[in-house]
PDB file of C-alpha atoms in Angstrom:
ATOM      1  CA  MET A   1     -16.728 -81.919 -53.826  1.00  0.00           C
ATOM      2  CA  THR A   2     -16.120 -81.992 -50.081  1.00  0.00           C
ATOM      3  CA  LEU A   3     -18.893 -81.941 -47.496  1.00  0.00           C
ATOM      4  CA  PHE A   4     -17.840 -78.429 -46.473  1.00  0.00           C
ATOM      5  CA  GLU A   5     -18.099 -77.227 -50.096  1.00  0.00           C
ATOM      6  CA  TYR A   6     -21.499 -78.895 -50.516  1.00  0.00           C
ATOM      7  CA  LEU A   7     -22.889 -77.302 -47.354  1.00  0.00           C
ATOM      8  CA  SER A   8     -21.430 -73.897 -48.225  1.00  0.00           C
ATOM      9  CA  ASN A   9     -23.003 -74.033 -51.691  1.00  0.00           C
ATOM     10  CA  HIS A  10     -26.449 -75.289 -50.696  1.00  0.00           C
ATOM     11  CA  TYR A  11     -27.065 -74.093 -47.131  1.00  0.00           C
ATOM     12  CA  PHE A  12     -26.725 -70.961 -45.023  1.00  0.00           C
ATOM     13  CA  ASP A  13     -24.252 -71.096 -42.192  1.00  0.00           C
ATOM     14  CA  GLN A  14     -25.575 -69.497 -39.011  1.00  0.00           C
ATOM     15  CA  THR A  15     -23.947 -66.133 -39.701  1.00  0.00           C
ATOM     16  CA  GLN A  16     -25.458 -65.986 -43.187  1.00  0.00           C
ATOM     17  CA  LEU A  17     -28.884 -66.970 -41.830  1.00  0.00           C
ATOM     18  CA  LEU A  18     -28.766 -64.243 -39.174  1.00  0.00           C
ATOM     19  CA  GLN A  19     -27.669 -61.607 -41.701  1.00  0.00           C
ATOM     20  CA  SER A  20     -30.249 -62.592 -44.309  1.00  0.00           C
ATOM     21  CA  SER A  21     -33.033 -62.796 -41.708  1.00  0.00           C
ATOM     22  CA  GLN A  22     -31.989 -59.611 -39.895  1.00  0.00           C
ATOM     23  CA  ILE A  23     -32.199 -61.283 -36.490  1.00  0.00           C
ATOM     24  CA  ASP A  24     -29.642 -61.845 -33.760  1.00  0.00           C
ATOM     25  CA  GLU A  25     -28.383 -65.103 -32.292  1.00  0.00           C
ATOM     26  CA  GLU A  26     -30.394 -64.591 -29.094  1.00  0.00           C
ATOM     27  CA  THR A  27     -33.648 -64.402 -31.073  1.00  0.00           C
ATOM     28  CA  LEU A  28     -32.745 -67.505 -33.073  1.00  0.00           C
ATOM     29  CA  LEU A  29     -31.990 -69.510 -29.916  1.00  0.00           C
ATOM     30  CA  LEU A  30     -35.213 -68.319 -28.239  1.00  0.00           C
ATOM     31  CA  TRP A  31     -37.296 -69.362 -31.244  1.00  0.00           C
ATOM     32  CA  GLN A  32     -35.580 -72.754 -31.305  1.00  0.00           C
ATOM     33  CA  GLU A  33     -36.192 -73.294 -27.580  1.00  0.00           C
ATOM     34  CA  LYS A  34     -39.889 -72.473 -28.073  1.00  0.00           C
ATOM     35  CA  GLY A  35     -40.116 -74.846 -31.049  1.00  0.00           C
ATOM     36  CA  LEU A  36     -40.930 -72.014 -33.475  1.00  0.00           C
ATOM     37  CA  PHE A  37     -37.840 -72.459 -35.619  1.00  0.00           C
ATOM     38  CA  PRO A  38     -35.924 -75.578 -36.658  1.00  0.00           C
ATOM     39  CA  LYS A  39     -32.499 -76.460 -35.382  1.00  0.00           C
ATOM     40  CA  PRO A  40     -29.678 -76.752 -37.940  1.00  0.00           C
ATOM     41  CA  ALA A  41     -29.995 -79.301 -40.703  1.00  0.00           C
ATOM     42  CA  TYR A  42     -26.277 -80.054 -40.306  1.00  0.00           C
ATOM     43  CA  ARG A  43     -23.698 -79.403 -37.593  1.00  0.00           C
ATOM     44  CA  LEU A  44     -20.026 -79.841 -38.351  1.00  0.00           C
ATOM     45  CA  ASN A  45     -17.761 -80.535 -35.411  1.00  0.00           C
ATOM     46  CA  SER A  46     -14.097 -80.016 -36.191  1.00  0.00           C
ATOM     47  CA  ASP A  47     -11.158 -80.748 -33.920  1.00  0.00           C
ATOM     48  CA  ILE A  48      -8.365 -78.465 -35.092  1.00  0.00           C
ATOM     49  CA  GLU A  49      -4.691 -78.843 -34.307  1.00  0.00           C
ATOM     50  CA  CYS A  50      -2.339 -76.083 -35.383  1.00  0.00           C
ATOM     51  CA  SER A  51       1.409 -75.963 -34.926  1.00  0.00           C
ATOM     52  CA  SER A  52       3.236 -72.655 -35.185  1.00  0.00           C
ATOM     53  CA  TYR A  53       6.301 -70.825 -33.957  1.00  0.00           C
ATOM     54  CA  TYR A  54       4.439 -70.192 -30.680  1.00  0.00           C
ATOM     55  CA  GLY A  55       3.649 -73.860 -30.147  1.00  0.00           C
ATOM     56  CA  LEU A  56       0.781 -76.260 -30.529  1.00  0.00           C
ATOM     57  CA  HIS A  57      -2.794 -75.006 -30.407  1.00  0.00           C
ATOM     58  CA  LYS A  58      -5.837 -77.296 -30.269  1.00  0.00           C
ATOM     59  CA  CYS A  59      -9.492 -76.310 -30.383  1.00  0.00           C
ATOM     60  CA  THR A  60     -12.909 -77.566 -31.387  1.00  0.00           C
ATOM     61  CA  GLU A  61     -15.096 -75.507 -33.705  1.00  0.00           C
ATOM     62  CA  TYR A  62     -18.725 -75.976 -34.708  1.00  0.00           C
ATOM     63  CA  TRP A  63     -20.507 -74.831 -37.840  1.00  0.00           C
ATOM     64  CA  ASP A  64     -24.287 -74.953 -38.094  1.00  0.00           C
ATOM     65  CA  TYR A  65     -25.988 -75.082 -41.491  1.00  0.00           C
ATOM     66  CA  PHE A  66     -29.609 -74.223 -42.233  1.00  0.00           C
ATOM     67  CA  ALA A  67     -31.692 -74.778 -45.369  1.00  0.00           C
ATOM     68  CA  ARG A  68     -31.680 -71.718 -47.658  1.00  0.00           C
ATOM     69  CA  GLY A  69     -35.445 -71.125 -47.279  1.00  0.00           C
ATOM     70  CA  TYR A  70     -35.186 -70.742 -43.506  1.00  0.00           C
ATOM     71  CA  ASP A  71     -34.447 -67.028 -43.865  1.00  0.00           C
ATOM     72  CA  LYS A  72     -37.979 -66.557 -45.205  1.00  0.00           C
ATOM     73  CA  TRP A  73     -39.326 -68.489 -42.223  1.00  0.00           C
ATOM     74  CA  ALA A  74     -37.376 -66.225 -39.846  1.00  0.00           C
ATOM     75  CA  LYS A  75     -38.619 -63.072 -41.605  1.00  0.00           C
ATOM     76  CA  LEU A  76     -42.207 -64.303 -41.277  1.00  0.00           C
ATOM     77  CA  LEU A  77     -41.724 -64.977 -37.557  1.00  0.00           C
ATOM     78  CA  LEU A  78     -40.106 -61.581 -37.136  1.00  0.00           C
ATOM     79  CA  SER A  79     -42.999 -59.823 -38.873  1.00  0.00           C
ATOM     80  CA  GLN A  80     -45.519 -61.668 -36.673  1.00  0.00           C
ATOM     81  CA  THR A  81     -43.560 -60.675 -33.573  1.00  0.00           C
ATOM     82  CA  GLU A  82     -43.557 -57.043 -34.677  1.00  0.00           C
ATOM     83  CA  ILE A  83     -47.317 -57.138 -35.391  1.00  0.00           C
ATOM     84  CA  SER A  84     -48.014 -58.645 -31.970  1.00  0.00           C
ATOM     85  CA  ALA A  85     -45.827 -56.046 -30.253  1.00  0.00           C
ATOM     86  CA  SER A  86     -47.641 -53.151 -31.955  1.00  0.00           C
ATOM     87  CA  LYS A  87     -51.097 -54.289 -30.720  1.00  0.00           C
TER      88      LYS A  87
END
């Protein structure tokens, strides 16, 4: 099993975390800056080189992975934010 397969099977990537938690990236980053939410457990950094008819293309991509239970943490924070806003 590759590292990518392991992480995909046992962790949420950032998109999955945001969808499951029903929050946006801006909220996630704000919570992380305030120390309310953990940063990713893993970050993959991949340098990609692709050759095609159009020529060579190089880029760097990042994938962040979060523990599966973090969606519950985010939902709890979201509910507390909503309660505070309604007072």
